[in-house]
Short mmCIF file of C-alpha atoms in Angstrom, two decimals:
data_model
loop_
_atom_site.label_atom_id
_atom_site.label_comp_id
_atom_site.label_asym_id
_atom_site.label_seq_id
_atom_site.Cartn_x
_atom_site.Cartn_y
_atom_site.Cartn_z
CA MET A 1 -81.11 -36.81 180.16
CA ALA A 2 -82.30 -34.16 182.55
CA SER A 3 -79.99 -33.18 185.34
CA PRO A 4 -81.01 -31.84 188.73
CA THR A 5 -82.09 -28.26 188.35
CA THR A 6 -79.73 -25.89 190.10
CA ARG A 7 -80.95 -22.75 191.74
CA LEU A 8 -78.11 -20.68 193.21
CA ARG A 9 -79.24 -18.04 195.66
CA PRO A 10 -77.22 -14.88 196.27
CA THR A 11 -75.19 -15.09 199.46
CA THR A 12 -75.45 -11.40 200.26
CA THR A 13 -77.90 -10.06 202.82
CA LEU A 14 -81.00 -8.20 201.72
CA CYS A 15 -81.55 -4.75 203.20
CA ALA A 16 -84.31 -4.88 205.81
CA ALA A 17 -86.15 -1.97 204.27
CA ALA A 18 -85.82 -3.44 200.79
CA LEU A 19 -87.18 -6.76 201.95
CA ALA A 20 -90.15 -5.02 203.48
CA LEU A 21 -90.81 -3.31 200.17
CA LEU A 22 -90.06 -6.54 198.26
CA THR A 23 -87.30 -4.94 196.23
CA ALA A 24 -83.67 -5.99 196.03
CA CYS A 25 -80.68 -4.02 197.27
CA GLY A 26 -78.55 -2.47 194.55
CA GLY A 27 -78.72 -4.28 191.20
CA GLY A 28 -81.85 -6.17 190.21
CA GLY A 29 -82.18 -9.82 191.14
CA GLY A 30 -83.38 -12.62 188.92
CA GLY A 31 -87.08 -12.34 188.17
CA GLY A 32 -89.63 -9.65 187.50
CA GLY A 33 -90.29 -7.94 184.20
CA GLY A 34 -87.81 -6.18 181.97
CA ASN A 35 -87.59 -3.75 179.06
CA ASP A 36 -85.76 -6.00 176.61
CA GLU A 37 -87.72 -7.06 173.57
CA ALA A 38 -87.92 -10.81 173.22
CA LYS A 39 -90.43 -13.45 172.38
CA GLY A 40 -92.93 -13.24 175.19
CA GLY A 41 -91.64 -9.75 176.02
CA GLY A 42 -93.33 -7.69 178.68
CA GLY A 43 -94.42 -10.82 180.51
CA THR A 44 -97.44 -11.29 178.23
CA GLY A 45 -96.57 -14.46 176.35
CA LYS A 46 -99.21 -17.09 175.58
CA SER A 47 -101.88 -17.92 178.09
CA SER A 48 -102.21 -21.67 178.60
CA ALA A 49 -105.49 -23.06 177.26
CA SER A 50 -105.06 -26.29 179.22
CA PRO A 51 -107.48 -26.78 182.12
CA VAL A 52 -105.96 -26.35 185.57
CA VAL A 53 -106.28 -29.46 187.73
CA THR A 54 -107.13 -28.81 191.39
CA PRO A 55 -106.27 -32.12 193.11
CA THR A 56 -108.40 -31.89 196.25
CA ALA A 57 -108.41 -35.64 196.95
CA THR A 58 -105.27 -37.70 197.48
CA ALA A 59 -105.18 -40.94 195.49
CA PRO A 60 -103.40 -44.04 196.85
CA VAL A 61 -99.69 -44.25 196.11
CA PRO A 62 -98.83 -47.33 194.01
CA ARG A 63 -96.07 -49.50 195.44
CA GLY A 64 -93.26 -50.67 193.20
CA LYS A 65 -90.66 -53.38 193.62
CA GLY A 66 -87.71 -51.00 193.87
CA SER A 67 -85.49 -49.18 191.38
CA ALA A 68 -82.05 -47.62 191.07
CA LEU A 69 -83.38 -44.05 190.72
CA ALA A 70 -82.36 -41.45 193.30
CA ASP A 71 -85.76 -39.71 193.25
CA ASP A 72 -88.15 -42.67 193.16
CA LEU A 73 -89.86 -42.82 196.56
CA ASN A 74 -92.22 -45.71 195.80
CA GLY A 75 -89.82 -47.83 193.74
CA ASP A 76 -91.97 -48.02 190.59
CA GLY A 77 -89.16 -46.99 188.24
CA ARG A 78 -90.39 -43.42 187.68
CA PRO A 79 -89.01 -40.29 189.38
CA GLU A 80 -91.13 -37.97 191.50
CA LEU A 81 -91.59 -34.22 190.99
CA ARG A 82 -90.51 -32.39 194.15
CA ILE A 83 -92.25 -29.09 194.84
CA PRO A 84 -92.22 -26.76 197.88
CA VAL A 85 -95.38 -26.22 199.91
CA PRO A 86 -94.91 -22.86 201.64
CA SER A 87 -97.01 -21.61 204.52
CA ASP A 88 -98.49 -18.14 204.68
CA ASP A 89 -95.92 -17.13 207.29
CA ASP A 90 -92.90 -18.49 205.40
CA GLN A 91 -90.28 -15.84 204.78
CA LEU A 92 -87.81 -15.54 201.90
CA GLY A 93 -85.88 -18.80 201.71
CA GLY A 94 -88.11 -20.50 204.28
CA LEU A 95 -89.99 -23.73 203.69
CA ARG A 96 -92.03 -25.89 206.05
CA ARG A 97 -93.25 -28.76 203.86
CA ILE A 98 -92.37 -30.61 200.66
CA ALA A 99 -94.71 -32.39 198.25
CA TYR A 100 -93.61 -35.27 196.06
CA VAL A 101 -95.91 -35.70 193.06
CA TYR A 102 -95.56 -39.26 191.81
CA GLY A 103 -94.57 -40.08 188.26
CA SER A 104 -96.79 -42.32 186.16
CA ALA A 105 -97.10 -43.63 182.60
CA LYS A 106 -98.62 -40.24 181.72
CA GLY A 107 -96.17 -38.13 183.74
CA PRO A 108 -96.69 -36.56 187.18
CA ASP A 109 -100.16 -37.25 188.58
CA PRO A 110 -101.19 -34.30 190.82
CA ALA A 111 -103.67 -36.48 192.74
CA VAL A 112 -100.98 -38.99 193.74
CA ARG A 113 -98.68 -37.18 196.11
CA THR A 114 -97.03 -37.27 199.50
CA VAL A 115 -96.68 -34.10 201.57
CA LEU A 116 -93.98 -34.20 204.24
CA GLY A 117 -93.14 -31.71 206.97
CA ARG A 118 -90.46 -31.64 209.66
CA ASP A 119 -92.49 -33.80 212.04
CA ASP A 120 -93.34 -36.30 209.29
CA LEU A 121 -89.63 -36.68 208.49
CA GLY A 122 -88.79 -37.12 212.16
CA LEU A 123 -86.39 -34.17 212.26
CA PRO A 124 -85.40 -33.00 215.74
CA THR A 125 -86.57 -29.65 217.02
CA GLY A 126 -84.07 -26.99 216.00
CA SER A 127 -82.93 -23.88 217.77
CA GLY A 128 -83.56 -20.23 217.10
CA ARG A 129 -83.99 -18.66 213.67
CA GLN A 130 -82.04 -21.35 211.84
CA ALA A 131 -84.66 -23.94 212.73
CA THR A 132 -87.32 -22.20 210.65
CA MET A 133 -85.30 -20.59 207.87
CA GLY A 134 -84.46 -22.82 204.97
CA GLU A 135 -83.73 -26.18 206.53
CA MET A 136 -86.48 -27.92 204.57
CA ASP A 137 -84.99 -26.36 201.43
CA SER A 138 -82.04 -28.67 202.01
CA ALA A 139 -84.16 -31.78 201.49
CA THR A 140 -83.01 -34.07 198.71
CA THR A 141 -83.40 -37.74 197.88
CA ALA A 142 -81.09 -40.71 197.28
CA ASP A 143 -81.19 -44.42 197.99
CA LEU A 144 -78.44 -44.40 200.60
CA ASP A 145 -78.99 -47.94 201.89
CA GLY A 146 -79.51 -49.51 198.46
CA ASP A 147 -82.91 -51.08 199.15
CA GLY A 148 -84.48 -49.73 195.93
CA TYR A 149 -86.47 -46.93 197.59
CA ALA A 150 -85.27 -43.33 197.78
CA ASP A 151 -84.61 -41.88 201.22
CA VAL A 152 -85.20 -38.21 202.11
CA ILE A 153 -82.16 -36.37 203.47
CA ALA A 154 -82.61 -32.99 205.16
CA THR A 155 -80.76 -30.85 207.67
CA ALA A 156 -81.63 -29.77 211.19
CA THR A 157 -79.85 -27.41 213.57
CA LYS A 158 -79.56 -28.02 217.30
CA GLU A 159 -77.80 -26.49 220.28
CA ARG A 160 -74.38 -27.95 221.02
CA ASP A 161 -73.64 -29.25 224.46
CA PRO A 162 -71.37 -26.96 226.51
CA ALA A 163 -68.26 -29.11 226.03
CA SER A 164 -68.63 -29.17 222.23
CA SER A 165 -69.31 -25.42 222.14
CA GLU A 166 -66.14 -24.83 224.12
CA ARG A 167 -64.06 -26.96 221.74
CA VAL A 168 -65.26 -25.45 218.45
CA HIS A 169 -66.44 -22.00 219.65
CA ILE A 170 -69.80 -22.45 217.88
CA THR A 171 -73.05 -22.73 219.83
CA THR A 172 -75.13 -24.61 217.24
CA GLN A 173 -74.57 -27.68 215.08
CA THR A 174 -76.20 -28.37 211.71
CA LEU A 175 -76.34 -32.03 210.66
CA PRO A 176 -77.89 -34.02 207.81
CA TYR A 177 -80.60 -36.49 208.82
CA ILE A 178 -81.98 -39.47 206.89
CA ALA A 179 -85.68 -40.36 206.77
CA TRP A 180 -85.42 -43.93 205.50
CA GLY A 181 -87.61 -44.84 202.54
CA GLY A 182 -89.69 -47.88 201.72
CA PRO A 183 -92.51 -48.97 199.37
CA GLY A 184 -94.82 -46.44 201.04
CA GLY A 185 -92.21 -43.71 201.35
CA PRO A 186 -90.67 -42.56 204.67
CA ARG A 187 -92.63 -43.71 207.72
CA ARG A 188 -94.22 -40.59 209.15
CA GLY A 189 -93.01 -39.58 212.58
CA THR A 190 -90.22 -42.14 212.79
CA PRO A 191 -87.15 -40.34 214.19
CA ALA A 192 -84.71 -39.53 211.40
CA THR A 193 -81.17 -40.90 211.65
CA PRO A 194 -78.34 -38.35 211.95
CA VAL A 195 -75.56 -38.86 209.41
CA ARG A 196 -72.31 -39.70 211.13
CA LEU A 197 -69.66 -37.22 210.04
CA ALA A 198 -65.94 -37.20 210.85
CA ASP A 199 -66.39 -36.75 214.62
CA ALA A 200 -68.92 -35.64 217.22
CA ASP A 201 -67.99 -31.96 216.82
CA ASP A 202 -68.28 -31.94 213.04
CA GLY A 203 -71.15 -30.10 211.35
CA LEU A 204 -72.29 -28.45 208.14
CA GLU A 205 -71.64 -24.89 207.01
CA ASN A 206 -75.36 -24.17 206.63
CA TRP A 207 -78.65 -25.64 205.46
CA ARG A 208 -77.84 -25.24 201.78
CA PRO A 209 -79.03 -28.16 199.64
CA LEU A 210 -77.01 -31.33 200.07
CA ALA A 211 -75.47 -32.88 196.95
CA THR A 212 -76.19 -36.51 196.16
CA GLY A 213 -74.40 -38.51 193.48
CA ASP A 214 -72.39 -41.61 192.70
CA PHE A 215 -68.95 -40.09 192.83
CA ASN A 216 -67.02 -43.33 192.20
CA GLY A 217 -69.47 -45.08 189.87
CA ASP A 218 -69.93 -48.18 192.03
CA GLY A 219 -73.73 -48.07 191.87
CA HIS A 220 -74.10 -46.91 195.49
CA HIS A 221 -75.45 -43.43 196.17
CA ASP A 222 -73.17 -40.95 197.94
CA LEU A 223 -73.60 -37.68 199.83
CA ALA A 224 -71.47 -34.50 199.62
CA THR A 225 -71.66 -31.79 202.29
CA VAL A 226 -69.86 -28.49 202.97
CA ARG A 227 -68.20 -28.49 206.39
CA GLN A 228 -68.98 -25.77 208.93
CA SER A 229 -65.85 -23.75 208.13
CA GLY A 230 -66.77 -23.46 204.45
CA LYS A 231 -63.13 -24.28 203.67
CA ASP A 232 -63.49 -27.96 202.79
CA PHE A 233 -66.14 -30.59 202.18
CA HIS A 234 -66.95 -34.21 202.93
CA VAL A 235 -67.92 -36.93 200.49
CA LEU A 236 -69.63 -39.80 202.27
CA TYR A 237 -69.44 -42.83 199.99
CA GLY A 238 -72.31 -45.32 200.18
CA PRO A 239 -73.81 -47.63 201.00
CA PHE A 240 -74.95 -46.26 204.36
CA GLY A 241 -75.88 -48.34 207.36
CA ARG A 242 -79.12 -47.69 209.20
CA ASP A 243 -76.96 -46.12 211.93
CA GLY A 244 -76.17 -43.26 209.51
CA GLU A 245 -72.55 -44.28 208.88
CA ALA A 246 -71.22 -44.30 205.32
CA ALA A 247 -68.97 -47.04 203.96
CA ARG A 248 -66.17 -44.46 203.97
CA THR A 249 -65.79 -40.70 204.36
CA GLN A 250 -63.23 -38.57 202.56
CA THR A 251 -62.56 -34.90 203.23
CA TYR A 252 -61.57 -32.75 200.24
CA ALA A 253 -59.62 -29.50 200.43
CA ASN A 254 -61.22 -26.42 198.94
CA PRO A 255 -60.41 -26.44 195.19
CA LEU A 256 -61.28 -22.72 194.97
CA GLY A 257 -57.99 -21.77 196.62
CA PRO A 258 -56.97 -20.64 200.11
CA SER A 259 -58.98 -17.41 199.98
CA GLY A 260 -62.17 -18.95 198.62
CA GLN A 261 -65.10 -20.12 200.70
CA ILE A 262 -67.51 -22.78 199.50
CA ALA A 263 -71.14 -21.73 199.19
CA GLU A 264 -72.72 -24.86 197.72
CA LEU A 265 -72.04 -28.16 195.96
CA TYR A 266 -73.86 -29.32 192.81
CA ALA A 267 -73.72 -32.87 191.48
CA ASP A 268 -74.69 -34.38 188.15
CA ALA A 269 -77.69 -36.72 188.03
CA ILE A 270 -77.25 -40.30 189.21
CA ASP A 271 -77.64 -42.62 186.21
CA GLY A 272 -76.78 -46.28 186.70
CA ASP A 273 -73.11 -46.74 187.53
CA ARG A 274 -71.88 -43.61 185.73
CA PRO A 275 -69.53 -41.59 187.99
CA THR A 276 -71.13 -38.21 188.70
CA ASP A 277 -69.06 -35.03 188.55
CA LEU A 278 -69.35 -32.27 191.15
CA VAL A 279 -69.28 -28.47 190.89
CA VAL A 280 -67.94 -26.52 193.89
CA HIS A 281 -69.47 -23.03 193.90
CA GLU A 282 -67.83 -20.07 195.62
CA ARG A 283 -69.35 -17.75 198.19
CA GLY A 284 -68.87 -14.07 197.45
CA ASP A 285 -70.20 -10.54 197.77
CA ASP A 286 -71.38 -10.45 194.16
CA ASP A 287 -74.40 -12.28 192.76
CA GLN A 288 -72.09 -14.01 190.26
CA THR A 289 -69.18 -16.11 191.54
CA LYS A 290 -66.84 -18.70 190.07
CA SER A 291 -66.94 -22.48 190.40
CA VAL A 292 -64.61 -25.44 189.96
CA LEU A 293 -65.61 -28.66 188.19
CA LEU A 294 -64.28 -31.85 189.81
CA THR A 295 -64.48 -34.93 187.61
CA ALA A 296 -65.35 -38.33 189.04
CA GLY A 297 -63.87 -41.78 188.41
CA PRO A 298 -63.54 -45.25 189.97
CA ASP A 299 -61.44 -43.85 192.82
CA GLY A 300 -63.84 -40.99 193.54
CA LEU A 301 -63.62 -37.27 192.87
CA ALA A 302 -60.48 -35.54 191.66
CA SER A 303 -59.00 -33.12 194.19
CA THR A 304 -58.44 -30.38 191.60
CA GLY A 305 -60.38 -29.40 188.54
CA ARG A 306 -61.30 -26.91 185.85
CA THR A 307 -62.21 -23.37 186.90
CA LEU A 308 -65.53 -22.27 185.43
CA ARG A 309 -66.70 -18.76 184.65
CA LYS A 310 -68.62 -16.64 187.11
CA GLY A 311 -72.36 -17.21 187.17
CA ASN A 312 -75.39 -17.91 189.31
CA ALA A 313 -76.91 -20.96 187.58
CA ILE A 314 -75.42 -24.32 186.59
CA ALA A 315 -76.73 -27.38 184.74
CA PHE A 316 -75.20 -30.72 183.76
CA GLY A 317 -76.18 -32.39 180.49
CA ASP A 318 -74.97 -33.89 177.23
CA PHE A 319 -75.33 -30.78 175.10
CA ASP A 320 -73.31 -31.98 172.08
CA GLY A 321 -74.65 -35.55 171.89
CA ASP A 322 -71.29 -37.32 172.23
CA GLY A 323 -72.39 -39.43 175.20
CA LYS A 324 -70.23 -37.47 177.64
CA ARG A 325 -71.40 -35.07 180.32
CA ASP A 326 -71.03 -31.32 179.88
CA VAL A 327 -71.65 -28.31 182.14
CA ALA A 328 -73.42 -25.02 181.40
CA VAL A 329 -72.93 -21.88 183.52
CA ALA A 330 -75.10 -18.78 183.19
CA ASP A 331 -74.86 -15.19 184.43
CA SER A 332 -78.39 -13.81 184.65
CA GLY A 333 -77.19 -10.21 184.83
CA SER A 334 -78.04 -9.48 188.46
CA ARG A 335 -75.44 -7.37 190.25
CA ASN A 336 -74.89 -5.98 193.73
CA ASP A 337 -73.46 -2.79 192.21
CA GLU A 338 -70.17 -3.20 194.03
CA PRO A 339 -67.35 -0.90 192.82
CA GLY A 340 -65.88 -2.19 189.56
CA TYR A 341 -68.93 -4.05 188.28
CA GLU A 342 -69.37 -1.52 185.46
CA THR A 343 -65.89 -2.31 184.04
CA GLU A 344 -66.57 -5.99 183.28
CA PRO A 345 -66.52 -7.16 179.63
CA ALA A 346 -69.76 -6.65 177.73
CA ASP A 347 -70.15 -10.37 176.96
CA VAL A 348 -70.25 -11.44 180.63
CA SER A 349 -73.62 -10.20 181.86
CA GLN A 350 -76.71 -12.09 180.64
CA SER A 351 -74.74 -14.79 178.91
CA LEU A 352 -74.00 -18.47 179.33
CA SER A 353 -71.08 -20.76 178.53
CA VAL A 354 -71.17 -24.47 177.76
CA TYR A 355 -68.12 -26.53 178.77
CA THR A 356 -68.10 -29.71 176.67
CA ARG A 357 -65.76 -32.66 177.07
CA ARG A 358 -64.79 -32.63 173.39
CA MET A 359 -63.66 -28.97 173.72
CA ALA A 360 -62.00 -29.44 177.11
CA ASP A 361 -58.76 -27.76 176.00
CA SER A 362 -60.39 -24.49 174.96
CA THR A 363 -62.38 -21.75 176.66
CA PRO A 364 -65.96 -21.70 175.36
CA GLU A 365 -67.29 -18.57 173.73
CA PRO A 366 -70.07 -17.02 175.82
CA ILE A 367 -73.55 -17.03 174.31
CA ARG A 368 -75.32 -13.70 174.74
CA ILE A 369 -79.01 -13.86 175.66
CA PRO A 370 -80.10 -10.25 176.32
CA ALA A 371 -83.31 -11.25 178.14
CA LEU A 372 -81.67 -13.96 180.27
CA GLY A 373 -82.97 -13.82 183.83
CA GLY A 374 -83.66 -15.91 186.89
CA ASP A 375 -81.34 -18.41 188.49
CA VAL A 376 -82.57 -21.71 187.00
CA LEU A 377 -81.00 -23.74 184.19
CA ALA A 378 -82.10 -27.22 183.16
CA ALA A 379 -81.01 -29.86 180.66
CA ALA A 380 -83.80 -31.69 178.85
CA ASP A 381 -83.77 -34.28 176.06
CA THR A 382 -87.36 -33.73 174.96
CA ASP A 383 -87.17 -35.91 171.82
CA GLY A 384 -85.04 -38.75 173.20
CA ASP A 385 -82.27 -38.38 170.60
CA GLY A 386 -79.47 -38.38 173.21
CA THR A 387 -78.72 -34.65 172.95
CA ASP A 388 -79.94 -32.35 175.70
CA GLU A 389 -81.43 -28.97 175.01
CA LEU A 390 -80.54 -26.22 177.46
CA ALA A 391 -83.59 -24.60 179.07
CA VAL A 392 -83.14 -21.00 180.23
CA SER A 393 -85.51 -18.49 181.82
CA LEU A 394 -86.15 -15.10 180.25
CA ARG A 395 -86.74 -12.21 182.63
CA THR A 396 -89.29 -10.84 180.18
CA GLY A 397 -91.29 -14.04 180.55
CA GLY A 398 -91.01 -17.39 178.83
CA THR A 399 -88.46 -20.20 178.69
CA GLU A 400 -86.11 -20.81 175.77
CA LEU A 401 -84.95 -24.29 174.77
CA LEU A 402 -81.54 -24.01 173.09
CA THR A 403 -79.74 -26.58 170.94
CA ILE A 404 -75.98 -26.00 171.00
CA ARG A 405 -73.80 -26.53 167.92
CA PRO A 406 -71.75 -29.67 168.78
CA ASP A 407 -68.42 -28.51 167.33
CA ALA A 408 -68.85 -24.88 168.41
CA PRO A 409 -70.56 -24.69 171.84
CA GLY A 410 -70.61 -20.89 171.62
CA GLU A 411 -73.24 -21.06 168.88
CA ILE A 412 -76.94 -21.95 168.92
CA VAL A 413 -78.30 -23.99 166.00
CA HIS A 414 -81.93 -24.02 167.11
CA ARG A 415 -84.07 -22.26 169.68
CA ARG A 416 -87.73 -22.35 170.60
CA THR A 417 -89.73 -20.62 173.29
CA LEU A 418 -92.25 -21.95 175.77
CA ASP A 419 -94.56 -19.04 176.60
CA ARG A 420 -97.10 -19.37 179.37
CA THR A 421 -98.87 -16.73 181.43
CA VAL A 422 -101.72 -16.63 183.90
CA PRO A 423 -104.89 -14.56 183.34
CA SER A 424 -105.60 -11.22 184.96
CA ARG A 425 -107.49 -12.94 187.80
CA VAL A 426 -106.49 -16.16 189.56
CA ASP A 427 -108.60 -17.69 192.34
CA GLY A 428 -110.61 -14.49 192.56
CA HIS A 429 -107.56 -12.24 192.98
CA GLY A 430 -106.24 -9.73 190.47
CA VAL A 431 -102.75 -10.34 189.06
CA PRO A 432 -100.78 -7.31 187.79
CA LYS A 433 -99.53 -7.71 184.23
CA LYS A 434 -95.87 -7.66 185.26
CA ARG A 435 -96.45 -10.62 187.61
CA ARG A 436 -98.25 -12.96 185.18
CA ALA A 437 -95.17 -14.50 183.57
CA VAL A 438 -94.49 -18.21 184.10
CA LYS A 439 -90.91 -19.31 184.80
CA LEU A 440 -88.74 -22.36 184.27
CA TYR A 441 -88.91 -24.74 187.24
CA GLY A 442 -87.03 -27.86 186.14
CA ALA A 443 -87.02 -30.96 183.95
CA GLY A 444 -87.20 -34.73 184.27
CA ASP A 445 -88.42 -37.92 182.62
CA PHE A 446 -91.42 -38.41 184.90
CA ASP A 447 -93.10 -41.05 182.71
CA HIS A 448 -89.78 -42.86 182.10
CA ASP A 449 -90.28 -43.04 178.33
CA GLY A 450 -86.81 -41.74 177.41
CA GLU A 451 -88.04 -38.22 176.63
CA ASP A 452 -87.80 -35.46 179.23
CA GLU A 453 -90.58 -33.15 180.32
CA VAL A 454 -89.96 -29.44 180.99
CA VAL A 455 -91.73 -28.04 184.06
CA LEU A 456 -92.78 -24.40 184.36
CA ALA A 457 -94.20 -22.65 187.42
CA TRP A 458 -95.98 -19.54 188.65
CA GLY A 459 -96.83 -18.24 192.11
CA PRO A 460 -99.23 -15.55 193.37
CA ASP A 461 -96.86 -14.22 196.02
CA PRO A 462 -94.78 -11.16 194.99
CA LEU A 463 -91.70 -13.14 196.03
CA PHE A 464 -92.22 -15.40 193.02
CA ALA A 465 -91.94 -12.54 190.53
CA LEU A 466 -88.77 -11.33 192.24
CA TYR A 467 -86.97 -14.52 193.27
CA GLY A 468 -88.98 -17.53 192.06
CA GLU A 469 -90.03 -18.28 195.65
CA LYS A 470 -93.37 -19.90 196.58
CA PRO A 471 -94.51 -21.41 193.25
CA GLN A 472 -98.08 -22.73 193.30
CA ARG A 473 -99.18 -23.50 189.72
CA PHE A 474 -97.22 -25.94 187.54
CA TRP A 475 -97.13 -26.74 183.81
CA VAL A 476 -95.65 -30.13 182.85
CA THR A 477 -94.86 -29.91 179.13
CA ASP A 478 -93.33 -32.19 176.50
CA GLY A 479 -91.22 -29.25 175.39
CA ALA A 480 -94.03 -27.83 173.29
CA GLU A 481 -97.50 -28.78 174.52
CA ASP A 482 -98.89 -29.15 178.04
CA GLU A 483 -99.25 -32.64 179.47
CA VAL A 484 -100.88 -31.44 182.70
CA VAL A 485 -101.38 -28.10 184.46
CA PHE A 486 -102.17 -28.15 188.17
CA THR A 487 -102.23 -26.08 191.31
CA SER A 488 -100.55 -27.23 194.51
CA ALA A 489 -102.78 -25.05 196.73
CA PRO A 490 -104.63 -28.09 198.20
CA TYR A 491 -101.28 -29.59 199.27
CA ALA A 492 -100.99 -26.97 202.01
CA LYS A 493 -103.49 -28.97 204.06
CA GLY A 494 -101.21 -32.01 204.25
CA GLY A 495 -98.00 -32.78 206.14
CA SER A 496 -96.75 -31.52 209.47
#
């Protein structure tokens, strides 16, 4: 079963001059071309022969009777494909609108979509730079009130009142807001409901994506958020009332240790009443930082857990087919060139490790993938046999689907490559050879047939080649062949 795709962004600041030139400070970031030889090397790969759908008209959204899925806006029992809809003036990390492409019996249907912006979601007007940088990136979905229709949860930042600013010595407050769902999706323009945290002064560390899961396996969807200090985090256990209050809220101490600061939280996919584990990822000066895996049970999350290797991409899945959930962590090879980086072991950079439940008492051997690049991992069971393949991006272009040896998770028993590129001209504009490679975007069972689809993406903006930002063309594949290829360019005309 596919897990939510995780995309960990570096926490360091880009040099202003480098950003202007669209190059990264120090060591290379995930993306772009490379010199390693691999299948699809040089970013050439195989050009897709499938016709590109340009969905200019919006078809009516079918209304279902409700489901238990966390990403099913219309309640028809099939998840939606979430894609960003950037504006021309969006900067790195910025996002103004989100499109949800609805699943169907044939997979995502590009003509059936909902495009939502800040005003559509009813988010309050923010303040300063934080109001336009990244807040829509935080948007996620879960059925917090249990009515069978996924709600959209996003953050917004506002000015604190003088008394609150005096108490906490912070002038702004970032809060999660809920746009309540229904058979037709969130009602456009209806004011979103702020989530009630521990007290009136409480807030989030930043706009980083919120983590949704079922952390005690009771069938109600929960929400996990990093507090504004970055030193601890809340888990708000559902169901939620329409006033934004959770059934109960528990604050967890930082499992990374007293010196660690939490960057982001990543949860396993919600699946029935299975408790979903949580990964707590560390903030640091390097592109690659460590994480801690907290297991979940009937009483909620454990307060301590297993320390995972350093990396910048994480995916949950059942990679050995034993019916239990595993975690993969990858290091794409990007570095900030801080002193000491050149002394690390040779098997760390551009490698991944799979932590399986059956091998919980041993440290997994890292798997070297010399062309590993980008910051996206995904689990996908493309043949429905109960064992997930691990999808990884290659910085030379292409996506590899890896099958891990069950009794030796440091070995690969099978691998295949999805190669897609765009032609030399797209929409009348020339595309340099080094920017034609298509990258891994995610995975999901969008037709709900028990077999996952792997989604690839490409974008014309130079930021896509460097960081995977601003994708615009999407390939939905069955793991080998294309099911549909479409452009999201017409979506830019919808939502506000």
